[in-house]
Amino acid sequence: MIALADCNNFYASCERVFQPQLENKPVVVLSNNDGCVIARSNEAKKLGIKMGEPAFKIKNLIEKHNVNVFSTNFALYGDLSKRVMNTFRTEVSKMEVYSIDEAFLDFSDLANKERAIQIKKKVQMWTGIPICIGIAKTKTLAKVANHIAKKHTKSGVFMFDEEDLIRRSLNVFPVEDLWGIGRKHAKRLKDVGIHTALQLREADTHWIKRHLSINGVKLLKELKGEICYPLETTTQRKKNICTARSFGTEIKELSKLKEAVSSHANTCATKLRKEKSCCSTISVFLSTNPFKPQAKQYHPYRVFHLDVPTNDSLEIVKFALKGLKQIYRSDCIYKKAGVIVGRTVPESQVQLSLFDSVDRDKRREVNFVVDTINQKMGRSKVKLAVQGSGRKWKLKQEKLSPCYTTRFADLLEVVI
DNA sequence: TCTGGGGTCCTAGGACCC
DNA sequence: TCTGGGGTCCTAGGACCC
């Protein structure tokens, strides 16, 4: 059996851990640039605030109901996530960290509700984060069970232990809430009269294969209790790494774009080195504001294929800037820029080239020193001159909470 | 005025090989 | 007049996830 442990309203819950007076009050967390709602407490959901809604559209609602608003604080959420995962590790021997707020736990040795309730209590006590747990034979069914645990149980734990219970539950489970069924597939299914998970489970496999591809067939099997997605206990190396941001205010000048693009490229290189990977392709892209259709739209990108895979900051920044120069047009106003590095290979398996002119050993040492200093002294303490110091493309983050757990200056003081 | 960021996988079709 | 069969690799676009 597999258990899916999922944090409730994770980002909103993280903000609450250090501001307990927000318990039972509406809380929302916004995306970068304070743009869209990306997390809501139950109270905020009840007010009718939708996931992904732009913040400016719900300004009145926020004021009227005194909704507590936060900018995203990923340092805080990342750290609390680590603590939650580490707590799971004290209770199970095998697990898969599936996302920042979810993990699949191996319950094959012992599957019962009491065990799950224990884990839930422990996480709550050790980290302050509320979670729910769904237990079933397959990941897909565990996802369904988790959904039910969140919506319809007091204990926050739900287990599929017999076929009759699964059948009755799937019969009232909307097909669009299934893991792997998005908007498009949901519409297609409803068009042919498939509205519930049970109807999908009993649908014709050939039709599903044709319209939902092989993934649809796997979904069907998983609903029947056949494992198609086993527990992945080792973390896979990333195939692509992307760093991209919208600008707080729109940008026209090449000089400012250079600062942004070189910073994103440098971040990509740092992420690569952290993963012990090298990339074989480097892409740079720009984008105008799609929400201003009256303005000229332009979404260019440029890809470079490398002879020798690299994770060197200097080299990656150099290519990104070269691409930027090629795609930049002075008659557009830009809203977003980004860098993607792809086709990664392990650092230790880089194919060298006879005609290589870069002194890679030297570069590796420079990067190592820079990484070490930045790790000790804080991000971007040492950077390339081309990244600039102004950060004129900086994010808007007006409601940022302190980094309670990752920055000494932000530690809470306890007054006795 | 104001609309996020970071990933994965699958498929069809084109280009190429012998 | 008649024009095969069997492959691989790459890419763009679409779908999904959190």
XYZ file of C-alpha atoms (C1' of nucleotides) in Angstrom:
452
model
C 0.000 0.000 0.000
C 1.031 3.579 -0.710
C 0.152 6.614 1.380
C 0.004 10.097 -0.081
C 0.748 12.735 2.547
C -0.144 16.220 1.361
C 0.136 19.481 3.295
C -3.061 21.508 3.610
C -2.959 24.886 1.832
C 0.815 24.633 2.222
C 2.081 28.200 1.648
C -0.777 29.714 3.629
C -0.099 27.232 6.446
C 3.619 28.156 6.426
C 2.765 31.818 6.999
C 0.457 30.797 9.836
C 3.079 28.780 11.690
C 4.802 31.971 12.808
C 1.660 34.091 13.047
C -0.772 31.857 14.909
C -3.193 34.745 15.359
C -4.096 34.105 11.688
C -5.667 30.759 12.597
C -9.306 30.658 11.379
C -8.753 33.848 9.384
C -8.571 34.154 5.593
C -4.991 34.038 4.270
C -3.746 34.160 0.677
C -0.250 33.941 -0.789
C 0.564 35.667 -4.076
C 2.860 34.656 -6.940
C 6.012 36.555 -7.892
C 5.476 40.277 -8.453
C 2.426 39.946 -6.194
C 0.579 38.891 -9.331
C -1.794 35.965 -8.802
C -3.222 34.015 -5.894
C -1.285 30.747 -5.576
C -2.398 29.559 -2.129
C -5.523 30.079 -0.037
C -6.569 29.113 3.444
C -9.960 27.400 3.740
C -11.513 30.676 4.892
C -10.193 32.426 1.759
C -11.580 29.614 -0.408
C -14.975 30.077 1.207
C -14.933 33.754 0.249
C -14.862 32.606 -3.373
C -11.233 33.526 -4.080
C -10.125 31.333 -6.981
C -6.762 29.699 -7.558
C -4.667 31.715 -10.014
C -6.849 34.796 -9.817
C -4.982 38.105 -10.379
C -4.623 40.016 -7.133
C -5.883 43.329 -8.538
C -9.210 41.729 -9.451
C -9.996 40.774 -5.864
C -8.812 43.978 -4.219
C -12.288 44.820 -2.970
C -12.880 41.352 -1.588
C -9.560 41.521 0.261
C -10.367 44.843 1.882
C -13.947 43.981 2.714
C -13.099 40.728 4.506
C -9.725 41.696 5.936
C -7.929 38.958 4.020
C -4.298 38.589 5.106
C -2.094 38.821 2.021
C 1.504 37.580 1.659
C 4.111 37.781 -1.104
C 5.759 34.423 -1.827
C 8.590 33.582 0.528
C 10.193 30.499 -0.973
C 13.063 30.492 1.489
C 10.496 29.908 4.234
C 8.362 27.367 2.342
C 11.400 25.425 1.140
C 12.780 25.155 4.631
C 9.477 24.086 6.214
C 9.034 21.564 3.391
C 12.392 20.041 4.285
C 11.313 19.728 7.912
C 8.038 18.038 6.961
C 9.854 15.545 4.694
C 12.428 14.820 7.386
C 9.624 14.079 9.817
C 8.191 11.518 7.361
C 11.648 9.941 7.179
C 11.508 9.181 10.891
C 8.347 7.113 10.297
C 8.874 5.232 7.008
C 11.917 3.623 5.450
C 10.984 4.307 1.818
C 9.358 7.422 0.414
C 9.187 9.619 -2.681
C 9.205 13.388 -2.333
C 6.758 14.276 -5.093
C 6.547 18.058 -4.743
C 7.237 20.822 -2.258
C 4.180 19.791 -0.215
C 3.569 16.116 -1.010
C 5.234 12.776 -0.506
C 4.306 9.177 -1.289
C 5.093 6.979 1.707
C 5.695 3.232 1.492
C 3.075 1.556 3.677
C 3.593 -1.937 2.274
C 4.807 -3.356 5.570
C 1.941 -1.930 7.612
C -1.075 -0.091 6.263
C -3.626 1.176 8.685
C -5.312 4.398 9.622
C -3.748 4.534 13.085
C -0.258 4.688 11.616
C -1.285 7.556 9.333
C -2.944 9.420 12.184
C 0.276 9.095 14.181
C 2.307 10.586 11.334
C -0.166 13.406 10.876
C 0.028 14.263 14.594
C 3.803 14.156 14.599
C 4.130 16.496 11.606
C 1.684 18.907 13.185
C 3.599 18.874 16.459
C 7.117 19.043 15.007
C 6.544 21.560 12.207
C 3.178 23.226 12.824
C 1.964 22.194 9.363
C -1.420 20.423 9.023
C -1.497 17.511 6.559
C -3.916 14.913 5.203
C -3.145 11.337 4.226
C -4.768 9.031 1.669
C -3.911 5.332 1.559
C -4.477 2.890 -1.322
C -2.881 0.280 -3.578
C -1.755 2.710 -6.288
C -0.620 6.324 -6.416
C -3.668 7.367 -8.410
C -6.048 5.815 -5.880
C -4.004 7.301 -3.020
C -4.495 10.709 -4.641
C -8.256 10.101 -4.693
C -8.193 8.929 -1.076
C -6.252 12.042 -0.092
C -8.833 14.212 -1.814
C -11.577 12.519 0.178
C -9.558 12.810 3.404
C -9.256 16.576 2.877
C -12.897 17.187 2.038
C -14.929 14.646 3.932
C -13.145 13.390 7.046
C -12.507 14.790 10.478
C -9.380 12.744 11.088
C -7.696 13.898 7.867
C -6.987 10.271 6.972
C -8.806 8.051 4.476
C -7.972 4.528 3.350
C -9.194 2.436 0.410
C -9.140 -1.013 1.965
C -11.938 -2.765 0.097
C -13.268 -2.854 -3.443
C -16.807 -1.875 -2.506
C -15.601 1.314 -0.829
C -13.446 2.179 -3.866
C -16.378 1.614 -6.182
C -18.779 3.756 -4.195
C -16.214 6.539 -3.888
C -15.225 6.587 -7.561
C -18.913 6.681 -8.450
C -19.221 10.165 -6.928
C -15.695 11.379 -7.748
C -15.667 13.976 -10.559
C -13.472 12.854 -13.436
C -11.800 16.283 -13.652
C -10.416 15.893 -10.115
C -8.383 12.828 -11.095
C -4.584 13.006 -11.202
C -3.669 13.322 -14.886
C -6.984 14.713 -16.097
C -6.642 18.384 -16.914
C -9.076 20.837 -18.488
C -8.840 19.561 -22.061
C -9.157 15.887 -21.239
C -12.023 16.580 -18.822
C -13.987 18.322 -21.550
C -13.346 15.564 -24.058
C -14.479 12.929 -21.539
C -17.623 14.813 -20.583
C -18.499 15.265 -24.245
C -18.836 11.489 -24.501
C -20.736 11.147 -21.229
C -17.907 10.258 -18.852
C -18.398 12.360 -15.733
C -17.162 10.214 -12.855
C -13.986 8.306 -12.087
C -15.991 5.077 -12.070
C -17.296 5.717 -15.593
C -13.714 6.339 -16.712
C -12.532 3.119 -15.078
C -15.124 1.191 -17.085
C -14.505 3.014 -20.372
C -13.217 1.361 -23.562
C -9.421 1.097 -23.428
C -8.945 1.642 -27.161
C -10.931 4.863 -27.119
C -8.932 6.058 -24.111
C -5.642 5.155 -25.795
C -6.604 7.080 -28.905
C -7.774 10.223 -27.140
C -5.821 10.331 -23.870
C -2.659 8.555 -25.076
C -0.828 5.895 -23.139
C -1.121 7.944 -19.946
C -4.891 7.571 -20.025
C -4.523 3.789 -20.206
C -2.166 3.832 -17.231
C -4.658 5.959 -15.309
C -7.380 3.385 -16.017
C -5.205 0.547 -14.781
C -4.204 2.411 -11.655
C -7.884 3.002 -10.870
C -8.355 -0.766 -11.133
C -5.557 -1.285 -8.625
C -2.737 -2.195 -11.022
C 0.477 -0.289 -10.319
C 1.776 1.661 -13.318
C 3.613 4.352 -11.371
C 5.852 2.662 -8.812
C 7.367 4.494 -5.883
C 10.482 6.355 -7.130
C 12.850 6.413 -4.203
C 15.846 7.904 -6.004
C 15.743 11.470 -7.285
C 16.254 11.850 -11.017
C 18.638 14.373 -12.463
C 16.754 17.272 -14.065
C 16.675 17.285 -17.875
C 16.010 20.996 -18.166
C 16.566 23.902 -15.819
C 14.808 27.207 -16.357
C 15.187 30.587 -14.671
C 12.738 33.245 -15.798
C 10.997 36.250 -14.286
C 8.450 38.840 -15.211
C 9.662 42.359 -14.592
C 8.142 44.543 -11.897
C 7.873 47.242 -14.564
C 8.205 46.729 -18.302
C 11.614 47.163 -19.932
C 12.699 48.574 -23.268
C 16.458 49.054 -23.042
C 18.956 46.384 -24.006
C 21.244 47.346 -21.108
C 18.631 46.401 -18.478
C 17.701 43.213 -20.315
C 21.377 42.268 -20.250
C 21.428 42.524 -16.465
C 18.341 40.340 -16.151
C 19.411 37.727 -18.714
C 22.948 37.416 -17.337
C 21.573 37.014 -13.812
C 19.144 34.293 -14.948
C 21.935 32.554 -16.873
C 24.188 32.680 -13.841
C 21.400 31.230 -11.678
C 20.950 28.384 -14.177
C 24.686 27.657 -14.027
C 24.604 27.612 -10.226
C 21.628 25.245 -10.225
C 23.443 22.970 -12.696
C 26.533 22.804 -10.488
C 24.375 22.035 -7.483
C 22.906 19.066 -9.387
C 26.376 18.042 -10.599
C 25.127 18.321 -14.182
C 26.329 20.001 -17.340
C 24.057 21.278 -20.119
C 24.396 20.788 -23.873
C 21.920 23.464 -24.921
C 21.398 27.041 -23.792
C 18.243 28.969 -24.744
C 17.309 32.558 -24.088
C 13.855 34.018 -24.566
C 12.044 37.330 -24.256
C 8.382 38.086 -24.060
C 6.200 41.168 -24.397
C 3.125 41.587 -22.188
C 0.436 39.204 -23.503
C -2.221 41.054 -21.505
C -1.701 44.144 -23.625
C -2.886 42.957 -27.025
C -2.863 46.511 -28.358
C 0.920 46.647 -27.905
C 3.231 44.898 -30.395
C 3.598 41.221 -29.457
C 6.968 39.500 -29.781
C 8.037 36.185 -28.187
C 11.462 35.368 -29.606
C 13.892 32.696 -28.471
C 17.295 31.450 -29.543
C 18.918 28.073 -28.828
C 22.630 27.248 -28.837
C 23.975 23.709 -29.077
C 27.337 23.235 -27.397
C 30.209 21.027 -28.509
C 31.235 20.403 -24.915
C 28.548 20.316 -22.173
C 29.200 22.933 -19.486
C 28.083 24.296 -16.131
C 30.492 27.229 -16.186
C 28.862 30.555 -15.311
C 31.067 32.568 -17.656
C 30.345 30.373 -20.644
C 26.593 30.090 -20.059
C 26.249 33.843 -19.502
C 28.259 34.510 -22.651
C 25.943 32.390 -24.807
C 22.809 33.815 -23.221
C 23.949 37.376 -23.938
C 24.907 36.458 -27.491
C 21.384 35.107 -27.997
C 19.841 38.166 -26.390
C 21.663 40.435 -28.820
C 20.377 38.387 -31.733
C 16.726 38.447 -30.751
C 16.481 41.937 -29.233
C 14.366 44.468 -31.086
C 14.314 48.065 -29.908
C 10.716 48.686 -30.983
C 9.175 46.338 -28.389
C 8.441 46.658 -24.691
C 9.369 43.565 -22.727
C 7.656 42.003 -19.708
C 9.635 38.829 -19.191
C 13.005 37.263 -19.911
C 14.420 33.838 -19.206
C 17.164 31.307 -19.762
C 16.743 27.540 -20.159
C 19.612 25.077 -20.067
C 18.835 21.598 -21.380
C 20.119 18.211 -22.521
C 21.901 17.773 -19.252
C 24.519 15.099 -18.647
C 26.253 14.115 -15.411
C 29.284 16.307 -14.682
C 31.448 13.197 -14.628
C 30.380 12.016 -18.094
C 31.146 15.044 -20.242
C 32.361 14.214 -23.739
C 35.394 16.406 -24.449
C 36.272 17.902 -27.803
C 39.628 17.831 -29.593
C 39.178 21.435 -30.610
C 38.113 22.806 -27.217
C 39.769 26.126 -26.362
C 38.415 26.635 -22.827
C 40.625 25.877 -19.808
C 37.928 23.883 -18.013
C 39.955 22.958 -14.947
C 40.634 26.600 -14.226
C 36.991 27.557 -14.711
C 35.873 24.754 -12.416
C 38.072 26.112 -9.656
C 36.786 29.664 -10.097
C 33.176 28.494 -9.986
C 33.863 26.368 -6.930
C 35.329 29.324 -5.056
C 32.445 31.606 -6.041
C 29.858 28.992 -4.987
C 31.601 28.475 -1.667
C 31.712 32.186 -0.860
C 28.097 32.717 -1.859
C 26.983 29.767 0.211
C 28.723 31.135 3.258
C 28.123 34.846 2.867
C 24.758 34.957 1.117
C 23.454 34.684 -2.406
C 25.021 36.914 -5.073
C 27.756 38.249 -2.803
C 30.098 37.480 -5.689
C 28.697 37.905 -9.190
C 29.646 38.948 -12.701
C 29.953 42.657 -13.446
C 27.531 42.340 -16.349
C 24.755 41.385 -13.909
C 24.793 44.983 -12.678
C 24.041 46.245 -9.217
C 20.810 48.141 -9.779
C 18.430 45.246 -10.237
C 16.083 47.594 -12.027
C 14.097 44.574 -13.186
C 13.535 43.544 -9.577
C 10.384 41.844 -8.378
C 7.527 43.515 -6.611
C 7.185 41.941 -3.157
C 5.301 44.273 -0.893
C 3.955 41.767 1.615
C 7.004 39.638 2.235
C 7.137 37.857 5.583
C 10.433 37.364 7.452
C 12.616 34.309 6.772
C 11.995 33.040 10.280
C 13.982 29.841 9.888
C 16.758 30.683 7.433
C 18.093 34.128 8.368
C 19.564 35.050 11.739
C 18.321 38.629 11.564
C 14.756 37.330 11.173
C 14.740 34.988 14.176
C 11.794 35.490 16.484
C 12.499 36.750 19.987
C 10.767 35.061 22.878
C 9.878 37.388 25.725
C 9.390 35.706 29.097
C -1.917 50.529 -12.904
C -1.934 45.520 -11.645
C -2.183 38.794 -14.715
C 3.880 33.387 -11.751
C 7.498 30.005 -12.231
C 9.333 25.464 -12.980
C 8.995 21.053 -14.642
C 7.723 16.203 -17.384
C 6.015 13.203 -21.011
C 3.680 11.902 -25.458
C 2.705 12.199 -30.396
C 2.876 13.330 -35.208
C 5.452 14.587 -38.878
C 9.641 15.583 -41.264
C 14.300 14.481 -42.466
C 17.437 11.299 -42.978
C 19.762 6.416 -43.380
C 20.308 1.718 -45.835
C 3.300 1.878 -67.351
C 5.308 0.570 -63.279
C 8.091 3.699 -57.862
C 9.412 -0.719 -51.194
C 10.308 -1.653 -46.669
C 12.368 -0.860 -42.433
C 14.512 1.975 -39.426
C 16.303 6.308 -36.271
C 16.499 10.915 -34.681
C 14.781 15.460 -34.005
C 11.400 19.041 -33.170
C 7.158 21.530 -32.282
C 3.126 21.503 -30.087
C 0.048 19.895 -26.770
C -1.182 17.929 -22.582
C -0.398 17.382 -17.824
C 1.644 18.251 -12.839
C 2.872 21.262 -8.592
